[in-house]
PDB file of C-alpha atoms and ligand atoms in Angstrom:
ATOM      1  CA  MET A   1       9.352 -40.288  -6.750  1.00 72.00           C
ATOM      2  CA  PRO A   2       9.934 -38.557  -3.259  1.00 78.00           C
ATOM      3  CA  ASP A   3      12.634 -39.930  -1.191  1.00 94.00           C
ATOM      4  CA  LEU A   4      11.273 -41.659   1.919  1.00 98.00           C
ATOM      5  CA  LEU A   5      14.370 -41.887   4.621  1.00 98.00           C
ATOM      6  CA  PRO A   6      13.835 -38.137   4.900  1.00 98.00           C
ATOM      7  CA  GLN A   7      10.196 -38.472   6.559  1.00 98.00           C
ATOM      8  CA  ALA A   8      11.448 -41.664   8.264  1.00 98.00           C
ATOM      9  CA  HIS A   9      13.726 -39.537   9.961  1.00 98.00           C
ATOM     10  CA  ALA A  10      10.954 -36.937  10.621  1.00 98.00           C
ATOM     11  CA  VAL A  11       8.867 -39.293  12.127  1.00 98.00           C
ATOM     12  CA  ALA A  12      11.458 -41.297  14.576  1.00 98.00           C
ATOM     13  CA  ALA A  13      11.211 -38.403  16.606  1.00 98.00           C
ATOM     14  CA  LYS A  14       8.360 -38.712  17.146  1.00 98.00           C
ATOM     15  CA  ALA A  15       9.640 -42.837  19.157  1.00 98.00           C
ATOM     16  CA  HIS A  16       8.136 -43.247  22.679  1.00 98.00           C
ATOM     17  CA  ALA A  17      11.739 -45.487  23.075  1.00 98.00           C
ATOM     18  CA  PRO A  18      12.603 -44.535  26.891  1.00 98.00           C
ATOM     19  CA  TYR A  19      13.868 -47.700  27.686  1.00 98.00           C
ATOM     20  CA  SER A  20      16.117 -48.794  24.558  1.00 98.00           C
ATOM     21  CA  ARG A  21      16.885 -44.715  23.810  1.00 98.00           C
ATOM     22  CA  TYR A  22      16.611 -46.605  19.938  1.00 98.00           C
ATOM     23  CA  LEU A  23      14.045 -44.253  18.100  1.00 98.00           C
ATOM     24  CA  VAL A  24      13.062 -45.674  15.406  1.00 98.00           C
ATOM     25  CA  GLY A  25      10.277 -44.151  11.643  1.00 98.00           C
ATOM     26  CA  CYS A  26       9.412 -46.225   9.061  1.00 98.00           C
ATOM     27  CA  THR A  27       7.663 -44.836   5.911  1.00 98.00           C
ATOM     28  CA  LEU A  28       6.230 -46.273   3.538  1.00 98.00           C
ATOM     29  CA  GLU A  29       4.352 -46.190   0.226  1.00 98.00           C
ATOM     30  CA  THR A  30       1.649 -48.611  -0.587  1.00 98.00           C
ATOM     31  CA  THR A  31       0.376 -49.163  -4.267  1.00 98.00           C
ATOM     32  CA  THR A  32      -2.298 -46.796  -4.796  1.00 98.00           C
ATOM     33  CA  GLY A  33       0.033 -43.834  -4.511  1.00 98.00           C
ATOM     34  CA  GLY A  34      -0.585 -43.977  -0.345  1.00 98.00           C
ATOM     35  CA  ILE A  35       1.868 -42.505   2.703  1.00 98.00           C
ATOM     36  CA  TYR A  36       2.294 -44.034   6.479  1.00 98.00           C
ATOM     37  CA  HIS A  37       4.369 -43.494   8.596  1.00 98.00           C
ATOM     38  CA  GLY A  38       5.044 -45.776  11.682  1.00 98.00           C
ATOM     39  CA  CYS A  39       7.451 -45.105  14.890  1.00 99.00           C
ATOM     40  CA  ASN A  40       8.843 -47.772  17.740  1.00 98.00           C
ATOM     41  CA  VAL A  41       6.902 -47.652  21.207  1.00 98.00           C
ATOM     42  CA  GLU A  42       7.775 -48.876  23.628  1.00 98.00           C
ATOM     43  CA  ASN A  43       6.054 -50.120  27.526  1.00 98.00           C
ATOM     44  CA  ALA A  44       7.302 -50.870  30.635  1.00 98.00           C
ATOM     45  CA  SER A  45       6.517 -54.263  30.231  1.00 98.00           C
ATOM     46  CA  TYR A  46       9.255 -54.241  27.631  1.00 95.00           C
ATOM     47  CA  GLY A  47       7.328 -57.237  24.864  1.00 96.00           C
ATOM     48  CA  LEU A  48       4.237 -55.241  24.569  1.00 98.00           C
ATOM     49  CA  THR A  49       6.435 -53.382  22.060  1.00 98.00           C
ATOM     50  CA  ILE A  50       5.724 -52.462  18.530  1.00 98.00           C
ATOM     51  CA  CYS A  51       9.120 -51.626  16.212  1.00 98.00           C
ATOM     52  CA  ALA A  52       8.433 -49.318  14.055  1.00 98.00           C
ATOM     53  CA  GLU A  53       7.349 -51.278  10.031  1.00 98.00           C
ATOM     54  CA  ARG A  54       5.066 -53.229  11.462  1.00 98.00           C
ATOM     55  CA  ASN A  55       3.313 -49.747  13.235  1.00 98.00           C
ATOM     56  CA  ALA A  56       3.082 -48.391   9.337  1.00 98.00           C
ATOM     57  CA  ILE A  57       2.062 -51.359   8.270  1.00 98.00           C
ATOM     58  CA  PHE A  58      -0.992 -51.957  10.723  1.00 98.00           C
ATOM     59  CA  GLN A  59      -1.325 -48.596   9.822  1.00 98.00           C
ATOM     60  CA  ALA A  60      -1.847 -48.725   6.013  1.00 98.00           C
ATOM     61  CA  VAL A  61      -3.745 -51.376   6.221  1.00 98.00           C
ATOM     62  CA  ALA A  62      -6.364 -49.161   8.945  1.00 98.00           C
ATOM     63  CA  ALA A  63      -6.587 -46.955   5.617  1.00 98.00           C
ATOM     64  CA  GLU A  64      -6.474 -48.943   3.189  1.00 98.00           C
ATOM     65  CA  GLY A  65      -7.835 -52.220   4.271  1.00 98.00           C
ATOM     66  CA  SER A  66      -6.542 -55.850   4.248  1.00 98.00           C
ATOM     67  CA  GLY A  67      -5.521 -56.175   0.442  1.00 98.00           C
ATOM     68  CA  MET A  68      -3.532 -53.508   0.924  1.00 98.00           C
ATOM     69  CA  LYS A  69       0.288 -53.893  -0.848  1.00 98.00           C
ATOM     70  CA  ILE A  70       3.798 -53.059   0.237  1.00 98.00           C
ATOM     71  CA  LYS A  71       6.135 -50.677  -2.666  1.00 98.00           C
ATOM     72  CA  ARG A  72       8.702 -49.517  -1.105  1.00 98.00           C
ATOM     73  CA  LEU A  73       9.305 -49.038   2.387  1.00 98.00           C
ATOM     74  CA  SER A  74      12.254 -46.372   4.583  1.00 98.00           C
ATOM     75  CA  VAL A  75      13.538 -47.649   8.049  1.00 98.00           C
ATOM     76  CA  VAL A  76      15.059 -44.669   9.907  1.00 98.00           C
ATOM     77  CA  CYS A  77      16.725 -45.211  13.843  1.00 98.00           C
ATOM     78  CA  LEU A  78      18.515 -42.311  14.517  1.00 98.00           C
ATOM     79  CA  GLY A  79      22.777 -42.819  15.507  1.00 98.00           C
ATOM     80  CA  HIS A  80      22.099 -46.026  14.657  1.00 98.00           C
ATOM     81  CA  GLU A  81      21.420 -47.611  11.242  1.00 98.00           C
ATOM     82  CA  PHE A  82      20.286 -51.725  11.089  1.00 98.00           C
ATOM     83  CA  PRO A  83      17.660 -53.343   9.004  1.00 98.00           C
ATOM     84  CA  PRO A  84      14.148 -54.565   9.631  1.00 98.00           C
ATOM     85  CA  CYS A  85      13.982 -57.033  12.361  1.00 98.00           C
ATOM     86  CA  GLY A  86      13.064 -60.531  11.739  1.00 97.00           C
ATOM     87  CA  ALA A  87       9.501 -59.958  13.025  1.00 97.00           C
ATOM     88  CA  CYS A  88       8.487 -57.149  10.508  1.00 98.00           C
ATOM     89  CA  ARG A  89      10.278 -58.341   7.624  1.00 98.00           C
ATOM     90  CA  GLN A  90       7.654 -61.826   8.114  1.00 98.00           C
ATOM     91  CA  VAL A  91       5.418 -58.781   8.452  1.00 98.00           C
ATOM     92  CA  ILE A  92       6.067 -57.235   4.938  1.00 98.00           C
ATOM     93  CA  ALA A  93       6.354 -60.515   3.817  1.00 98.00           C
ATOM     94  CA  GLU A  94       2.479 -60.682   4.144  1.00 98.00           C
ATOM     95  CA  PHE A  95       1.731 -57.371   2.604  1.00 98.00           C
ATOM     96  CA  SER A  96       4.610 -57.325  -0.532  1.00 98.00           C
ATOM     97  CA  LEU A  97       4.028 -57.168  -4.221  1.00 98.00           C
ATOM     98  CA  ALA A  98       3.789 -60.635  -5.637  1.00 97.00           C
ATOM     99  CA  GLY A  99       7.658 -62.380  -5.834  1.00 96.00           C
ATOM    100  CA  GLY A 100       8.716 -60.661  -2.450  1.00 97.00           C
ATOM    101  CA  LEU A 101       9.745 -57.671  -4.884  1.00 98.00           C
ATOM    102  CA  THR A 102       8.303 -54.886  -1.920  1.00 98.00           C
ATOM    103  CA  GLN A 103      11.543 -52.478  -1.919  1.00 98.00           C
ATOM    104  CA  VAL A 104      13.219 -52.211   1.629  1.00 98.00           C
ATOM    105  CA  THR A 105      15.722 -49.247   2.678  1.00 98.00           C
ATOM    106  CA  TYR A 106      18.035 -48.257   4.933  1.00 98.00           C
ATOM    107  CA  LEU A 107      21.052 -47.420   6.681  1.00 98.00           C
ATOM    108  CA  GLN A 108      24.672 -49.068   6.071  1.00 98.00           C
ATOM    109  CA  LYS A 109      27.503 -46.538   6.795  1.00 97.00           C
ATOM    110  CA  GLY A 110      25.351 -43.692   6.257  1.00 96.00           C
ATOM    111  CA  ALA A 111      24.504 -44.537   2.837  1.00 97.00           C
ATOM    112  CA  PRO A 112      21.012 -46.142   1.901  1.00 97.00           C
ATOM    113  CA  VAL A 113      20.963 -49.714   0.731  1.00 98.00           C
ATOM    114  CA  THR A 114      17.348 -51.138  -1.046  1.00 98.00           C
ATOM    115  CA  ARG A 115      16.637 -54.419  -0.880  1.00 98.00           C
ATOM    116  CA  SER A 116      13.501 -56.753  -1.613  1.00 98.00           C
ATOM    117  CA  ILE A 117      12.054 -58.381   0.848  1.00 98.00           C
ATOM    118  CA  ALA A 118      12.813 -61.608  -1.090  1.00 98.00           C
ATOM    119  CA  GLU A 119      16.633 -60.798  -1.026  1.00 98.00           C
ATOM    120  CA  LEU A 120      15.918 -60.139   2.961  1.00 98.00           C
ATOM    121  CA  LEU A 121      13.336 -63.105   3.987  1.00 98.00           C
ATOM    122  CA  PRO A 122      14.455 -65.742   1.208  1.00 97.00           C
ATOM    123  CA  GLU A 123      11.826 -68.968   1.838  1.00 93.00           C
ATOM    124  CA  ALA A 124       9.133 -66.555   4.009  1.00 92.00           C
ATOM    125  CA  PHE A 125       6.377 -69.205   5.888  1.00 92.00           C
ATOM    126  CA  ALA A 126       3.042 -68.548   4.041  1.00 90.00           C
ATOM    127  CA  LEU A 127      -0.030 -70.612   4.539  1.00 91.00           C
TER     128      LEU A 127
HETATM  129  N1  THU B   1      13.134 -51.344  16.601  1.00 56.69           N
HETATM  130  C1  THU B   1      12.664 -51.326  15.546  1.00 56.69           C
HETATM  131  O1  THU B   1      11.475 -50.009  15.602  1.00 56.69           O
HETATM  132  N2  THU B   1      12.286 -51.569  13.876  1.00 56.69           N
HETATM  133  C2  THU B   1      13.300 -52.614  13.994  1.00 56.69           C
HETATM  134  O2  THU B   1      13.140 -53.470  12.714  1.00 56.69           O
HETATM  135  C3  THU B   1      14.494 -53.410  14.973  1.00 56.69           C
HETATM  136  C4  THU B   1      14.194 -52.858  16.556  1.00 56.69           C
HETATM  137  C5  THU B   1      12.734 -50.349  17.663  1.00 56.69           C
HETATM  138  C6  THU B   1      11.896 -52.243  18.739  1.00 56.69           C
HETATM  139  C7  THU B   1      12.464 -51.427  20.129  1.00 56.69           C
HETATM  140  O3  THU B   1      11.788 -49.929  20.718  1.00 56.69           O
HETATM  141  C8  THU B   1      14.064 -51.213  19.822  1.00 56.69           C
HETATM  142  O4  THU B   1      14.230 -50.909  18.306  1.00 56.69           O
HETATM  143  C9  THU B   1      15.378 -51.395  20.534  1.00 56.69           C
HETATM  144  O5  THU B   1      15.204 -52.635  19.560  1.00 56.69           O
END
């Protein structure tokens, strides 16, 4: 099973982030084995910014449809480290494996950390 972090690192270089200069990349694998990438895309009207994670997830939905499930997802920011923001956690939860078992990997002090989305977003909102 190839590590997704190098792919997320590569796509981070494509980010459009002239305002924050946070270049973020995300790579995910779906349960069908599909691999999708996203980077953050900022805008002069700041509120229109989309995060790397949601960009990758929306690519996966466009390719596989509404039933798409995320098996694992990695996110990298060049020169910074953070787990997915709250908004992206909620969107990951929407497409997670049963029980919130989707695995989310990010860097902390240079080392990969993996948590389930259930750990990152306990008691997620659902209809
Ligand atoms: N950003 C992401 O792409 N993912 C996150 O989980 C948090 C933040 C982006 C949004 C914005 O372009 C920049 O990082 C700084 O917030």
